Structure formats: structure tokens, C-alpha cells
PDB file of C-alpha atoms and ligand atoms in Angstrom:
ATOM      1  CA  MET A   1     155.777  19.206  69.028  1.00  0.00           C
ATOM      2  CA  ARG A   2     153.050  16.569  69.372  1.00  0.00           C
ATOM      3  CA  TYR A   3     154.012  12.927  69.617  1.00  0.00           C
ATOM      4  CA  THR A   4     152.678   9.835  71.311  1.00  0.00           C
ATOM      5  CA  GLN A   5     153.577   6.266  72.184  1.00  0.00           C
ATOM      6  CA  GLU A   6     151.566   3.697  70.252  1.00  0.00           C
ATOM      7  CA  PHE A   7     151.561  -0.092  70.305  1.00  0.00           C
ATOM      8  CA  THR A   8     151.162  -0.887  66.614  1.00  0.00           C
ATOM      9  CA  LYS A   9     150.273  -4.126  64.834  1.00  0.00           C
ATOM     10  CA  VAL A  10     152.372  -5.180  61.835  1.00  0.00           C
ATOM     11  CA  LEU A  11     150.031  -5.364  58.820  1.00  0.00           C
ATOM     12  CA  THR A  12     152.570  -6.153  56.075  1.00  0.00           C
ATOM     13  CA  CYS A  13     156.291  -6.762  55.874  1.00  0.00           C
ATOM     14  CA  ARG A  14     158.511  -7.569  52.913  1.00  0.00           C
ATOM     15  CA  GLU A  15     162.147  -7.528  51.906  1.00  0.00           C
ATOM     16  CA  LEU A  16     162.503  -4.892  49.153  1.00  0.00           C
ATOM     17  CA  SER A  17     166.101  -5.798  48.325  1.00  0.00           C
ATOM     18  CA  ALA A  18     168.825  -7.675  50.182  1.00  0.00           C
ATOM     19  CA  GLY A  19     168.764  -6.522  53.823  1.00  0.00           C
ATOM     20  CA  ILE A  20     166.192  -3.739  53.235  1.00  0.00           C
ATOM     21  CA  TYR A  21     162.741  -4.217  54.770  1.00  0.00           C
ATOM     22  CA  GLU A  22     159.430  -2.392  54.423  1.00  0.00           C
ATOM     23  CA  TYR A  23     156.879  -2.533  57.241  1.00  0.00           C
ATOM     24  CA  THR A  24     153.335  -1.169  57.326  1.00  0.00           C
ATOM     25  CA  VAL A  25     151.762  -0.944  60.772  1.00  0.00           C
ATOM     26  CA  ALA A  26     148.365   0.072  62.159  1.00  0.00           C
ATOM     27  CA  ALA A  27     149.041   3.367  63.969  1.00  0.00           C
ATOM     28  CA  PRO A  28     145.871   5.495  63.978  1.00  0.00           C
ATOM     29  CA  GLN A  29     147.225   8.099  66.403  1.00  0.00           C
ATOM     30  CA  ILE A  30     150.696   8.653  64.930  1.00  0.00           C
ATOM     31  CA  SER A  31     149.443   8.558  61.316  1.00  0.00           C
ATOM     32  CA  ARG A  32     146.975  11.372  62.118  1.00  0.00           C
ATOM     33  CA  LEU A  33     149.809  13.654  63.278  1.00  0.00           C
ATOM     34  CA  ALA A  34     152.511  12.629  60.770  1.00  0.00           C
ATOM     35  CA  ARG A  35     154.172  14.892  58.189  1.00  0.00           C
ATOM     36  CA  ALA A  36     156.753  14.238  55.463  1.00  0.00           C
ATOM     37  CA  GLY A  37     160.285  14.155  56.931  1.00  0.00           C
ATOM     38  CA  GLN A  38     159.293  13.051  60.440  1.00  0.00           C
ATOM     39  CA  PHE A  39     160.420   9.823  62.067  1.00  0.00           C
ATOM     40  CA  VAL A  40     159.466   7.275  64.718  1.00  0.00           C
ATOM     41  CA  GLN A  41     161.551   5.722  67.488  1.00  0.00           C
ATOM     42  CA  ILE A  42     161.093   1.944  67.514  1.00  0.00           C
ATOM     43  CA  LEU A  43     161.614  -0.116  70.661  1.00  0.00           C
ATOM     44  CA  VAL A  44     163.793  -3.154  70.061  1.00  0.00           C
ATOM     45  CA  GLU A  45     163.537  -6.016  72.541  1.00  0.00           C
ATOM     46  CA  GLY A  46     166.648  -6.222  74.710  1.00  0.00           C
ATOM     47  CA  LYS A  47     167.918  -2.737  73.680  1.00  0.00           C
ATOM     48  CA  GLN A  48     167.756   0.315  75.928  1.00  0.00           C
ATOM     49  CA  LEU A  49     167.753   2.876  73.132  1.00  0.00           C
ATOM     50  CA  ARG A  50     165.018   2.972  70.527  1.00  0.00           C
ATOM     51  CA  ARG A  51     166.037   3.078  66.848  1.00  0.00           C
ATOM     52  CA  PRO A  52     165.038   6.150  64.788  1.00  0.00           C
ATOM     53  CA  ILE A  53     163.451   5.344  61.412  1.00  0.00           C
ATOM     54  CA  SER A  54     161.913   7.871  58.970  1.00  0.00           C
ATOM     55  CA  LEU A  55     158.365   7.677  57.746  1.00  0.00           C
ATOM     56  CA  ALA A  56     158.189   6.367  54.178  1.00  0.00           C
ATOM     57  CA  GLY A  57     154.412   6.725  54.195  1.00  0.00           C
ATOM     58  CA  PHE A  58     151.439   7.606  56.364  1.00  0.00           C
ATOM     59  CA  ASP A  59     147.718   7.396  55.724  1.00  0.00           C
ATOM     60  CA  ALA A  60     145.532   9.094  58.317  1.00  0.00           C
ATOM     61  CA  ALA A  61     142.317   7.705  56.767  1.00  0.00           C
ATOM     62  CA  ALA A  62     143.565   4.113  56.879  1.00  0.00           C
ATOM     63  CA  GLY A  63     145.421   4.718  60.174  1.00  0.00           C
ATOM     64  CA  THR A  64     148.677   3.256  58.851  1.00  0.00           C
ATOM     65  CA  LEU A  65     152.401   4.084  58.787  1.00  0.00           C
ATOM     66  CA  THR A  66     155.053   2.661  56.476  1.00  0.00           C
ATOM     67  CA  PHE A  67     158.782   2.651  57.199  1.00  0.00           C
ATOM     68  CA  ILE A  68     161.736   1.124  55.406  1.00  0.00           C
ATOM     69  CA  PHE A  69     165.030   0.238  57.018  1.00  0.00           C
ATOM     70  CA  GLU A  70     168.310  -1.423  56.229  1.00  0.00           C
ATOM     71  CA  ILE A  71     169.945  -3.903  58.577  1.00  0.00           C
ATOM     72  CA  ARG A  72     172.979  -2.068  59.962  1.00  0.00           C
ATOM     73  CA  GLY A  73     173.547  -3.712  63.347  1.00  0.00           C
ATOM     74  CA  GLU A  74     171.932  -5.748  66.070  1.00  0.00           C
ATOM     75  CA  GLY A  75     168.907  -3.461  66.574  1.00  0.00           C
ATOM     76  CA  THR A  76     167.776  -3.338  62.957  1.00  0.00           C
ATOM     77  CA  ARG A  77     168.504  -7.061  62.597  1.00  0.00           C
ATOM     78  CA  ARG A  78     166.067  -7.747  65.438  1.00  0.00           C
ATOM     79  CA  MET A  79     163.517  -5.306  63.997  1.00  0.00           C
ATOM     80  CA  ALA A  80     163.499  -7.299  60.761  1.00  0.00           C
ATOM     81  CA  GLU A  81     162.386 -10.402  62.667  1.00  0.00           C
ATOM     82  CA  ALA A  82     158.939  -8.875  63.327  1.00  0.00           C
ATOM     83  CA  GLN A  83     156.155 -10.704  61.492  1.00  0.00           C
ATOM     84  CA  VAL A  84     152.593  -9.797  60.443  1.00  0.00           C
ATOM     85  CA  GLY A  85     150.436  -9.633  63.589  1.00  0.00           C
ATOM     86  CA  ASP A  86     153.352  -8.795  65.918  1.00  0.00           C
ATOM     87  CA  THR A  87     153.243  -5.631  68.035  1.00  0.00           C
ATOM     88  CA  LEU A  88     155.808  -2.833  67.609  1.00  0.00           C
ATOM     89  CA  ASP A  89     156.153  -0.127  70.276  1.00  0.00           C
ATOM     90  CA  LEU A  90     156.627   3.235  68.508  1.00  0.00           C
ATOM     91  CA  ILE A  91     157.036   6.828  69.678  1.00  0.00           C
ATOM     92  CA  GLY A  92     156.219   9.458  67.086  1.00  0.00           C
ATOM     93  CA  PRO A  93     155.862  11.351  64.964  1.00  0.00           C
ATOM     94  CA  LEU A  94     159.153  12.993  65.980  1.00  0.00           C
ATOM     95  CA  GLY A  95     161.131  15.892  64.550  1.00  0.00           C
ATOM     96  CA  ASN A  96     160.182  18.738  62.278  1.00  0.00           C
ATOM     97  CA  GLY A  97     159.276  17.536  58.823  1.00  0.00           C
ATOM     98  CA  PHE A  98     160.029  19.173  55.483  1.00  0.00           C
ATOM     99  CA  PRO A  99     158.442  22.648  55.355  1.00  0.00           C
ATOM    100  CA  LEU A 100     156.548  21.978  52.049  1.00  0.00           C
ATOM    101  CA  PRO A 101     156.777  25.495  50.549  1.00  0.00           C
ATOM    102  CA  GLU A 102     154.855  26.376  47.385  1.00  0.00           C
ATOM    103  CA  ALA A 103     157.034  25.378  44.437  1.00  0.00           C
ATOM    104  CA  GLU A 104     156.508  24.714  40.739  1.00  0.00           C
ATOM    105  CA  HIS A 105     159.677  22.766  39.941  1.00  0.00           C
ATOM    106  CA  VAL A 106     160.930  20.514  42.709  1.00  0.00           C
ATOM    107  CA  VAL A 107     163.862  18.092  42.738  1.00  0.00           C
ATOM    108  CA  LEU A 108     163.901  15.350  45.395  1.00  0.00           C
ATOM    109  CA  ILE A 109     167.204  13.545  45.868  1.00  0.00           C
ATOM    110  CA  GLY A 110     167.523  10.284  47.780  1.00  0.00           C
ATOM    111  CA  GLY A 111     170.699   8.338  48.371  1.00  0.00           C
ATOM    112  CA  GLY A 112     170.426   4.661  49.331  1.00  0.00           C
ATOM    113  CA  ILE A 113     168.380   4.146  52.484  1.00  0.00           C
ATOM    114  CA  GLY A 114     167.820   7.941  52.515  1.00  0.00           C
ATOM    115  CA  THR A 115     165.469   7.456  49.563  1.00  0.00           C
ATOM    116  CA  PRO A 116     162.286   6.338  51.432  1.00  0.00           C
ATOM    117  CA  PRO A 117     161.607   9.736  53.124  1.00  0.00           C
ATOM    118  CA  MET A 118     161.411  11.251  49.624  1.00  0.00           C
ATOM    119  CA  LEU A 119     158.281   9.198  48.839  1.00  0.00           C
ATOM    120  CA  PRO A 120     155.771  11.286  50.876  1.00  0.00           C
ATOM    121  CA  LEU A 121     157.288  14.422  49.267  1.00  0.00           C
ATOM    122  CA  ALA A 122     156.892  12.862  45.804  1.00  0.00           C
ATOM    123  CA  GLN A 123     153.241  12.133  46.597  1.00  0.00           C
ATOM    124  CA  TYR A 124     152.758  15.720  47.839  1.00  0.00           C
ATOM    125  CA  TYR A 125     154.359  17.514  44.858  1.00  0.00           C
ATOM    126  CA  GLY A 126     153.317  14.930  42.204  1.00  0.00           C
ATOM    127  CA  GLY A 127     153.919  16.105  38.630  1.00  0.00           C
ATOM    128  CA  LYS A 128     155.843  19.184  39.840  1.00  0.00           C
ATOM    129  CA  ALA A 129     158.645  16.937  41.103  1.00  0.00           C
ATOM    130  CA  THR A 130     161.607  15.085  39.667  1.00  0.00           C
ATOM    131  CA  VAL A 131     163.102  12.354  41.843  1.00  0.00           C
ATOM    132  CA  ILE A 132     166.796  11.588  41.483  1.00  0.00           C
ATOM    133  CA  SER A 133     167.696   8.501  43.488  1.00  0.00           C
ATOM    134  CA  GLY A 134     171.096   6.886  43.752  1.00  0.00           C
ATOM    135  CA  PHE A 135     172.131   3.373  44.794  1.00  0.00           C
ATOM    136  CA  ARG A 136     175.330   1.355  44.850  1.00  0.00           C
ATOM    137  CA  SER A 137     174.121  -1.055  42.145  1.00  0.00           C
ATOM    138  CA  ALA A 138     170.990  -2.460  40.467  1.00  0.00           C
ATOM    139  CA  SER A 139     170.564  -5.056  43.227  1.00  0.00           C
ATOM    140  CA  SER A 140     170.025  -2.355  45.877  1.00  0.00           C
ATOM    141  CA  VAL A 141     167.521  -0.229  43.910  1.00  0.00           C
ATOM    142  CA  ILE A 142     164.173   0.320  45.701  1.00  0.00           C
ATOM    143  CA  LEU A 143     160.935   2.324  45.267  1.00  0.00           C
ATOM    144  CA  GLN A 144     161.164   3.182  41.551  1.00  0.00           C
ATOM    145  CA  GLU A 145     157.609   1.917  40.844  1.00  0.00           C
ATOM    146  CA  GLU A 146     156.237   3.767  43.857  1.00  0.00           C
ATOM    147  CA  PHE A 147     157.818   7.046  42.657  1.00  0.00           C
ATOM    148  CA  ALA A 148     156.435   6.512  39.147  1.00  0.00           C
ATOM    149  CA  ALA A 149     152.964   5.882  40.659  1.00  0.00           C
ATOM    150  CA  ALA A 150     153.236   9.266  42.439  1.00  0.00           C
ATOM    151  CA  GLY A 151     153.390  10.926  39.003  1.00  0.00           C
ATOM    152  CA  VAL A 152     156.914  12.331  39.342  1.00  0.00           C
ATOM    153  CA  THR A 153     159.690  12.168  36.753  1.00  0.00           C
ATOM    154  CA  VAL A 154     162.237   9.584  37.871  1.00  0.00           C
ATOM    155  CA  THR A 155     166.010   9.521  37.306  1.00  0.00           C
ATOM    156  CA  LEU A 156     167.809   6.453  38.608  1.00  0.00           C
ATOM    157  CA  CYS A 157     171.577   6.526  39.265  1.00  0.00           C
ATOM    158  CA  THR A 158     173.907   3.713  40.254  1.00  0.00           C
ATOM    159  CA  ASP A 159     177.540   4.034  41.316  1.00  0.00           C
ATOM    160  CA  ASP A 160     178.573   1.072  39.133  1.00  0.00           C
ATOM    161  CA  GLY A 161     176.317   1.787  36.150  1.00  0.00           C
ATOM    162  CA  SER A 162     174.415  -1.506  36.499  1.00  0.00           C
ATOM    163  CA  ALA A 163     171.089   0.410  36.219  1.00  0.00           C
ATOM    164  CA  GLY A 164     170.189   3.911  35.030  1.00  0.00           C
ATOM    165  CA  PHE A 165     172.729   6.732  34.899  1.00  0.00           C
ATOM    166  CA  ASN A 166     176.276   5.660  35.775  1.00  0.00           C
ATOM    167  CA  GLY A 167     177.288   8.248  38.371  1.00  0.00           C
ATOM    168  CA  PHE A 168     176.362  10.172  41.482  1.00  0.00           C
ATOM    169  CA  THR A 169     173.084  11.954  42.160  1.00  0.00           C
ATOM    170  CA  THR A 170     174.950  15.282  42.302  1.00  0.00           C
ATOM    171  CA  GLN A 171     176.067  14.776  38.662  1.00  0.00           C
ATOM    172  CA  ALA A 172     172.491  13.911  37.651  1.00  0.00           C
ATOM    173  CA  LEU A 173     171.301  17.024  39.513  1.00  0.00           C
ATOM    174  CA  GLU A 174     173.778  19.272  37.645  1.00  0.00           C
ATOM    175  CA  ALA A 175     172.656  17.724  34.333  1.00  0.00           C
ATOM    176  CA  HIS A 176     168.991  18.272  35.255  1.00  0.00           C
ATOM    177  CA  LEU A 177     169.546  21.915  36.268  1.00  0.00           C
ATOM    178  CA  ALA A 178     171.329  22.622  32.976  1.00  0.00           C
ATOM    179  CA  SER A 179     168.041  22.203  31.093  1.00  0.00           C
ATOM    180  CA  HIS A 180     165.210  22.477  33.645  1.00  0.00           C
ATOM    181  CA  PRO A 181     163.994  25.201  36.004  1.00  0.00           C
ATOM    182  CA  CYS A 182     164.037  24.359  39.720  1.00  0.00           C
ATOM    183  CA  ASP A 183     162.876  26.346  42.739  1.00  0.00           C
ATOM    184  CA  LEU A 184     163.167  23.764  45.510  1.00  0.00           C
ATOM    185  CA  ILE A 185     165.489  20.850  46.333  1.00  0.00           C
ATOM    186  CA  CYS A 186     164.939  18.365  49.183  1.00  0.00           C
ATOM    187  CA  THR A 187     167.379  15.587  50.000  1.00  0.00           C
ATOM    188  CA  CYS A 188     168.123  12.713  52.363  1.00  0.00           C
ATOM    189  CA  GLY A 189     171.038  10.303  52.195  1.00  0.00           C
ATOM    190  CA  PRO A 190     174.720   9.979  53.039  1.00  0.00           C
ATOM    191  CA  THR A 191     176.297  13.160  54.422  1.00  0.00           C
ATOM    192  CA  PRO A 192     178.801  13.604  51.525  1.00  0.00           C
ATOM    193  CA  MET A 193     175.910  13.407  49.055  1.00  0.00           C
ATOM    194  CA  MET A 194     173.787  15.949  50.931  1.00  0.00           C
ATOM    195  CA  ARG A 195     176.809  18.259  51.315  1.00  0.00           C
ATOM    196  CA  GLY A 196     177.280  18.066  47.533  1.00  0.00           C
ATOM    197  CA  VAL A 197     173.581  18.642  46.842  1.00  0.00           C
ATOM    198  CA  ALA A 198     173.530  21.668  49.182  1.00  0.00           C
ATOM    199  CA  ALA A 199     176.601  23.092  47.394  1.00  0.00           C
ATOM    200  CA  VAL A 200     174.971  22.675  43.959  1.00  0.00           C
ATOM    201  CA  ALA A 201     171.760  24.283  45.261  1.00  0.00           C
ATOM    202  CA  ALA A 202     173.719  27.230  46.720  1.00  0.00           C
ATOM    203  CA  LYS A 203     175.634  27.684  43.437  1.00  0.00           C
ATOM    204  CA  HIS A 204     172.333  27.918  41.530  1.00  0.00           C
ATOM    205  CA  GLY A 205     170.570  29.997  44.239  1.00  0.00           C
ATOM    206  CA  ILE A 206     167.927  27.318  44.820  1.00  0.00           C
ATOM    207  CA  SER A 207     166.216  26.798  48.172  1.00  0.00           C
ATOM    208  CA  CYS A 208     167.409  23.469  49.634  1.00  0.00           C
ATOM    209  CA  PHE A 209     166.346  21.350  52.619  1.00  0.00           C
ATOM    210  CA  VAL A 210     168.394  18.424  53.911  1.00  0.00           C
ATOM    211  CA  SER A 211     167.365  15.701  56.369  1.00  0.00           C
ATOM    212  CA  LEU A 212     170.288  14.949  58.685  1.00  0.00           C
ATOM    213  CA  GLU A 213     170.995  11.598  60.282  1.00  0.00           C
ATOM    214  CA  GLU A 214     172.907  11.534  63.571  1.00  0.00           C
ATOM    215  CA  ARG A 215     173.346   8.921  66.249  1.00  0.00           C
ATOM    216  CA  MET A 216     170.392   9.556  68.501  1.00  0.00           C
ATOM    217  CA  GLY A 217     169.436   8.468  71.995  1.00  0.00           C
ATOM    218  CA  CYS A 218     166.011   9.635  73.096  1.00  0.00           C
ATOM    219  CA  GLY A 219     164.584  11.282  69.939  1.00  0.00           C
ATOM    220  CA  PHE A 220     162.710  14.015  71.822  1.00  0.00           C
ATOM    221  CA  GLY A 221     165.346  16.472  72.982  1.00  0.00           C
ATOM    222  CA  ALA A 222     166.289  15.171  76.429  1.00  0.00           C
ATOM    223  CA  CYS A 223     169.711  13.575  75.880  1.00  0.00           C
ATOM    224  CA  VAL A 224     171.267  16.125  73.445  1.00  0.00           C
ATOM    225  CA  GLY A 225     173.272  13.276  71.893  1.00  0.00           C
ATOM    226  CA  CYS A 226     172.369  14.296  68.339  1.00  0.00           C
ATOM    227  CA  ALA A 227     173.438  17.989  68.493  1.00  0.00           C
ATOM    228  CA  VAL A 228     175.052  19.482  65.361  1.00  0.00           C
ATOM    229  CA  ASP A 229     176.486  22.920  64.482  1.00  0.00           C
ATOM    230  CA  ILE A 230     173.966  25.112  62.662  1.00  0.00           C
ATOM    231  CA  LYS A 231     174.695  28.639  61.362  1.00  0.00           C
ATOM    232  CA  GLN A 232     172.306  31.320  62.584  1.00  0.00           C
ATOM    233  CA  ALA A 233     171.057  34.298  60.546  1.00  0.00           C
ATOM    234  CA  ASN A 234     173.328  36.668  62.564  1.00  0.00           C
ATOM    235  CA  GLY A 235     176.437  34.697  61.562  1.00  0.00           C
ATOM    236  CA  THR A 236     176.891  32.838  64.868  1.00  0.00           C
ATOM    237  CA  VAL A 237     176.872  29.047  65.155  1.00  0.00           C
ATOM    238  CA  SER A 238     174.574  27.184  67.577  1.00  0.00           C
ATOM    239  CA  ARG A 239     174.426  23.552  68.662  1.00  0.00           C
ATOM    240  CA  LEU A 240     170.952  22.349  67.638  1.00  0.00           C
ATOM    241  CA  LYS A 241     169.354  18.943  68.151  1.00  0.00           C
ATOM    242  CA  VAL A 242     168.693  16.848  65.062  1.00  0.00           C
ATOM    243  CA  CYS A 243     165.760  15.157  66.849  1.00  0.00           C
ATOM    244  CA  THR A 244     163.711  18.227  67.808  1.00  0.00           C
ATOM    245  CA  ASP A 245     165.210  21.146  65.817  1.00  0.00           C
ATOM    246  CA  GLY A 246     165.588  18.896  62.746  1.00  0.00           C
ATOM    247  CA  PRO A 247     166.095  16.419  61.256  1.00  0.00           C
ATOM    248  CA  VAL A 248     165.327  18.808  58.379  1.00  0.00           C
ATOM    249  CA  PHE A 249     167.474  21.959  58.084  1.00  0.00           C
ATOM    250  CA  ALA A 250     168.117  24.453  55.313  1.00  0.00           C
ATOM    251  CA  GLY A 251     171.189  23.261  53.394  1.00  0.00           C
ATOM    252  CA  GLU A 252     173.050  26.559  53.817  1.00  0.00           C
ATOM    253  CA  GLU A 253     172.589  26.503  57.626  1.00  0.00           C
ATOM    254  CA  VAL A 254     174.485  23.245  58.132  1.00  0.00           C
ATOM    255  CA  CYS A 255     178.193  23.414  59.102  1.00  0.00           C
ATOM    256  CA  TRP A 256     179.230  20.598  56.744  1.00  0.00           C
TER     257      TRP A 256
HETATM  258  C1  FAD B   1     166.175  10.817  62.104  1.00  0.00           C
HETATM  259  C2  FAD B   1     166.704   9.495  61.614  1.00  0.00           C
HETATM  260  C3  FAD B   1     166.002   8.781  60.663  1.00  0.00           C
HETATM  261  C4  FAD B   1     166.473   7.551  60.215  1.00  0.00           C
HETATM  262  N1  FAD B   1     165.747   6.900  59.271  1.00  0.00           N
HETATM  263  C5  FAD B   1     166.173   5.708  58.828  1.00  0.00           C
HETATM  264  C6  FAD B   1     165.407   4.996  57.853  1.00  0.00           C
HETATM  265  O1  FAD B   1     164.346   5.439  57.397  1.00  0.00           O
HETATM  266  N2  FAD B   1     165.871   3.783  57.464  1.00  0.00           N
HETATM  267  C7  FAD B   1     167.065   3.258  57.949  1.00  0.00           C
HETATM  268  O2  FAD B   1     167.445   2.160  57.540  1.00  0.00           O
HETATM  269  N3  FAD B   1     167.798   3.929  58.855  1.00  0.00           N
HETATM  270  C8  FAD B   1     167.382   5.116  59.319  1.00  0.00           C
HETATM  271  N4  FAD B   1     168.126   5.783  60.260  1.00  0.00           N
HETATM  272  C9  FAD B   1     169.362   5.139  60.770  1.00  0.00           C
HETATM  273  C10 FAD B   1     168.975   4.066  61.810  1.00  0.00           C
HETATM  274  O3  FAD B   1     168.402   4.690  62.943  1.00  0.00           O
HETATM  275  C11 FAD B   1     170.226   3.279  62.237  1.00  0.00           C
HETATM  276  O4  FAD B   1     170.694   2.557  61.124  1.00  0.00           O
HETATM  277  C12 FAD B   1     169.879   2.316  63.352  1.00  0.00           C
HETATM  278  O5  FAD B   1     169.581   3.024  64.542  1.00  0.00           O
HETATM  279  C13 FAD B   1     171.042   1.380  63.592  1.00  0.00           C
HETATM  280  O6  FAD B   1     170.722   0.554  64.694  1.00  0.00           O
HETATM  281  P1  FAD B   1     171.397  -0.877  64.883  1.00  0.00           P
HETATM  282  O7  FAD B   1     171.121  -1.326  66.266  1.00  0.00           O
HETATM  283  O8  FAD B   1     170.986  -1.785  63.784  1.00  0.00           O
HETATM  284  O9  FAD B   1     172.924  -0.563  64.679  1.00  0.00           O
HETATM  285  P2  FAD B   1     174.034  -0.294  65.756  1.00  0.00           P
HETATM  286  O10 FAD B   1     175.150   0.373  65.052  1.00  0.00           O
HETATM  287  O11 FAD B   1     174.303  -1.575  66.480  1.00  0.00           O
HETATM  288  O12 FAD B   1     173.377   0.736  66.790  1.00  0.00           O
HETATM  289  C14 FAD B   1     173.992   1.128  67.995  1.00  0.00           C
HETATM  290  C15 FAD B   1     173.469   2.467  68.448  1.00  0.00           C
HETATM  291  O13 FAD B   1     173.822   3.503  67.549  1.00  0.00           O
HETATM  292  C16 FAD B   1     172.682   4.160  67.064  1.00  0.00           C
HETATM  293  N5  FAD B   1     172.912   4.347  65.637  1.00  0.00           N
HETATM  294  C17 FAD B   1     173.684   3.599  64.841  1.00  0.00           C
HETATM  295  N6  FAD B   1     173.716   4.102  63.608  1.00  0.00           N
HETATM  296  C18 FAD B   1     172.964   5.201  63.612  1.00  0.00           C
HETATM  297  C19 FAD B   1     172.628   6.152  62.651  1.00  0.00           C
HETATM  298  N7  FAD B   1     173.104   6.110  61.409  1.00  0.00           N
HETATM  299  N8  FAD B   1     171.763   7.144  62.992  1.00  0.00           N
HETATM  300  C20 FAD B   1     171.300   7.215  64.245  1.00  0.00           C
HETATM  301  N9  FAD B   1     171.604   6.352  65.226  1.00  0.00           N
HETATM  302  C21 FAD B   1     172.423   5.354  64.918  1.00  0.00           C
HETATM  303  C22 FAD B   1     171.522   3.255  67.367  1.00  0.00           C
HETATM  304  O14 FAD B   1     170.303   4.003  67.592  1.00  0.00           O
HETATM  305  C23 FAD B   1     171.968   2.564  68.603  1.00  0.00           C
HETATM  306  O15 FAD B   1     171.697   3.346  69.724  1.00  0.00           O
HETATM  307  C24 FAD B   1     167.684   7.016  60.723  1.00  0.00           C
HETATM  308  C25 FAD B   1     168.416   7.737  61.672  1.00  0.00           C
HETATM  309  C26 FAD B   1     167.931   8.964  62.116  1.00  0.00           C
HETATM  310  C27 FAD B   1     168.709   9.731  63.137  1.00  0.00           C
END
């Protein structure tokens, strides 16, 4: 795995919806190495442990990275105080990204703040992809215009029906599969959603990759704090690290 520490300048920052922030930073080294599904560890002043945040975009030619995060606690609250021109200390890119197999009909499923990592995949697969993204309500919806600009078909779901389809992404996925071919599913979001998506994919015999989120200390394999049970091909179960063995795993390998 190749990663580096980079002191990055904030180029843009904006609040996408209440408590959800998008930052673009100048990171020529990390952006050159980055792949869809990888993440960076961001140093937060006054905190010992860095905070892991997925890449929502990377542009090697422009030397930029984009990430989107939700304020969950003290660390992310402090991260959201960074302004244009400030310096952010990042380590990355970390983790194994999505494997990007050849596929003709792809479904990308994002739940809430798990939606941003689907954007680089949408840009990669373009018109071959359908994005199903789910949010609590209309006020927390993000990235719909960016997905449309990537040329994908977009299905929006909200839990309360205040925008798009009234229901869960797994229901929208079942409805989609009833009338469309699909040979690859990728997902990131809450664990119950990804468990449901992996079960639907298994039922239909579709290859599925999930991006797990675990509490994480170092991000590069030293602390083993993020280990999860993963089924091996021989039927045994191993403890693997989400940071270096993942965060992307095949859906059927995960011990949900
Ligand atoms: C690989 C990966 C990618 C992620 N990508 C994103 C993203 O793109 N956008 C986003 O909003 N969030 C993302 N998260 C979750 C994000 O890292 C946590 O919300 C954040 O660390 C919370 O920090 P805090 O100080 O605000 O909260 P606190 O709860 O105060 O944090 C306390 C400690 O717990 C850890 N922690 C808390 N929640 C989580 C969590 N869910 N996952 C991992 N560590 C946690 C923190 O790192 C910190 O060490 C990702 C997590 C992982 C593992």
C-alpha cells in the first residue's frame, strides 16, 4: 500500500446540508495515488487520533481531493471550522479501494453520509450505472446534481417520503432488479442497509462490494482496532483490518 502525509491547503468549503460539509484541498501527492473507495486520516487539533474520511473526489491533474463529512462529535465539529486557506494535515490514500471490475450494468447504493464515496464510482462507470441513494428526509439530501452530471441514472429515496421514493434503498434496489439487468453492486452506508443490500445481491447472484465503517485508530494497520470477522474461501473466519484489508470487502465475505 502506498500512502503519504501531506499538508494540504483548503481551496473550497461549503455546507451541503445541515451539519454536512464538503472540503476540497490541494493535495498533489495523495490525489496522484488515490482510487475510488479509499480514505484519508485527518489530524484534528487537540485530538490524538486522526479521523478517517472517505474520498468523495480526486483529480490528479488538478492535484485536488474532495471529502464530505457529517458532524458526529468533537473531532468532526472542529474539522468543520477549517476555512479556505487553512492547512489540513492528511495521511492517505489509505485502504483498498473498490476493485472496479468490468461491468455493463452497475448499481451504486449510498445511505446518508455513505453516499459521497459512490461519486467517484459514478464518474468511473458513467452511463452504465444507476445510483440509488437514501436519506432520512429531503433536508438531508446531498449530491443529486453531481450524480446526474456523471451521466448515471439517479433514484432518490427518503425514509419519510419528503423527496423521491418513500422507502429504503433496499426496496428501491429490489424494484430496480425486477426490471433491469445488473452485474455489479457497490454500496456504502449504515451497516443494516449494507447487510440488506448484500442479502439482495446474494439472492440474485450479483457480485457485491461493501465499504465497511469501523471505529479506527491509526488507519494503517498498526493498532488492529478496526478488525472485523471475514469469511475465507475455505470456510474459516479470519479477523481482518478494515483499514488495510478493507474498507471494501465482498458482501458475502462479511460476517454480518
Ligand atoms: C474508512 C472510513 C471512512 C469514513 N468516511 C466518512 C466520510 O466520508 N464522511 C463522514 O462523515 N464520516 C466518515 N467516517 C466516519 C468518521 O470517521 C467518524 O464520524 C468520525 O471519526 C467521528 O469523529 P468525531 O470526533 O466527530 O466523533 P467522536 O464520536 O467524538 O469520535 C471519538 C473517536 O471515535 C472514532 N469514531 C467515532 N465514530 C466513528 C466511526 N463511525 N467510524 C470510525 N471511527 C469513529 C473517532 O475516530 C475518534 O477516535 C468514516 C469512517 C471510516 C472508518
